[in-house]
């Protein structure tokens, strides 16, 4: 997903429960969705 804010974190958490892998692209290393991401990208948009 593009952006790893709080709503993205809810989405990523639910997706992981359903067996999906989640990639999060956000410039911030501490974006909330990255806690649940299987792949993380820290580059600017």
mmCIF file of C-alpha atoms in Angstrom:
data_model
loop_
_atom_site.group_PDB
_atom_site.id
_atom_site.type_symbol
_atom_site.label_atom_id
_atom_site.label_comp_id
_atom_site.label_asym_id
_atom_site.label_seq_id
_atom_site.Cartn_x
_atom_site.Cartn_y
_atom_site.Cartn_z
ATOM 1 C CA UNK A 1 0.000 0.000 0.000
ATOM 2 C CA UNK A 2 1.053 3.604 -0.476
ATOM 3 C CA UNK A 3 1.177 5.319 2.868
ATOM 4 C CA UNK A 4 1.398 3.602 6.196
ATOM 5 C CA UNK A 5 -0.782 5.625 8.527
ATOM 6 C CA UNK A 6 -3.188 4.405 11.184
ATOM 7 C CA UNK A 7 -5.914 3.306 8.744
ATOM 8 C CA UNK A 8 -3.304 1.470 6.707
ATOM 9 C CA UNK A 9 -2.277 -0.309 9.889
ATOM 10 C CA UNK A 10 -5.843 -1.523 10.413
ATOM 11 C CA UNK A 11 -5.964 -2.726 6.812
ATOM 12 C CA UNK A 12 -2.588 -4.486 7.032
ATOM 13 C CA UNK A 13 -3.493 -6.203 10.291
ATOM 14 C CA UNK A 14 -6.761 -7.525 8.843
ATOM 15 C CA UNK A 15 -5.058 -8.639 5.633
ATOM 16 C CA UNK A 16 -2.437 -10.595 7.573
ATOM 17 C CA UNK A 17 -5.171 -12.380 9.517
ATOM 18 C CA UNK A 18 -6.672 -13.472 6.191
ATOM 19 C CA UNK A 19 -3.326 -14.844 5.010
ATOM 20 C CA UNK A 20 -2.233 -12.027 2.690
ATOM 21 C CA UNK A 21 1.256 -10.573 2.511
ATOM 22 C CA UNK A 22 1.369 -6.792 2.838
ATOM 23 C CA UNK A 23 3.908 -4.380 1.371
ATOM 24 C CA UNK A 24 3.946 -0.847 2.791
ATOM 25 C CA UNK A 25 5.608 2.074 1.039
ATOM 26 C CA UNK A 26 6.006 5.103 3.313
ATOM 27 C CA UNK A 27 8.916 7.534 3.754
ATOM 28 C CA UNK A 28 8.714 7.228 7.549
ATOM 29 C CA UNK A 29 10.449 4.288 9.190
ATOM 30 C CA UNK A 30 7.956 4.466 12.067
ATOM 31 C CA UNK A 31 4.714 4.430 10.062
ATOM 32 C CA UNK A 32 2.043 2.482 12.014
ATOM 33 C CA UNK A 33 1.243 0.070 9.174
ATOM 34 C CA UNK A 34 4.847 -1.122 9.028
ATOM 35 C CA UNK A 35 4.308 -3.070 12.257
ATOM 36 C CA UNK A 36 2.209 -5.526 10.246
ATOM 37 C CA UNK A 37 4.000 -5.337 6.876
ATOM 38 C CA UNK A 38 5.778 -8.329 5.397
ATOM 39 C CA UNK A 39 7.690 -5.997 3.028
ATOM 40 C CA UNK A 40 8.693 -2.419 3.921
ATOM 41 C CA UNK A 41 9.896 0.396 1.662
ATOM 42 C CA UNK A 42 11.233 3.648 3.174
ATOM 43 C CA UNK A 43 11.703 5.752 0.042
ATOM 44 C CA UNK A 44 9.831 8.995 -0.779
ATOM 45 C CA UNK A 45 6.754 8.848 -3.030
#
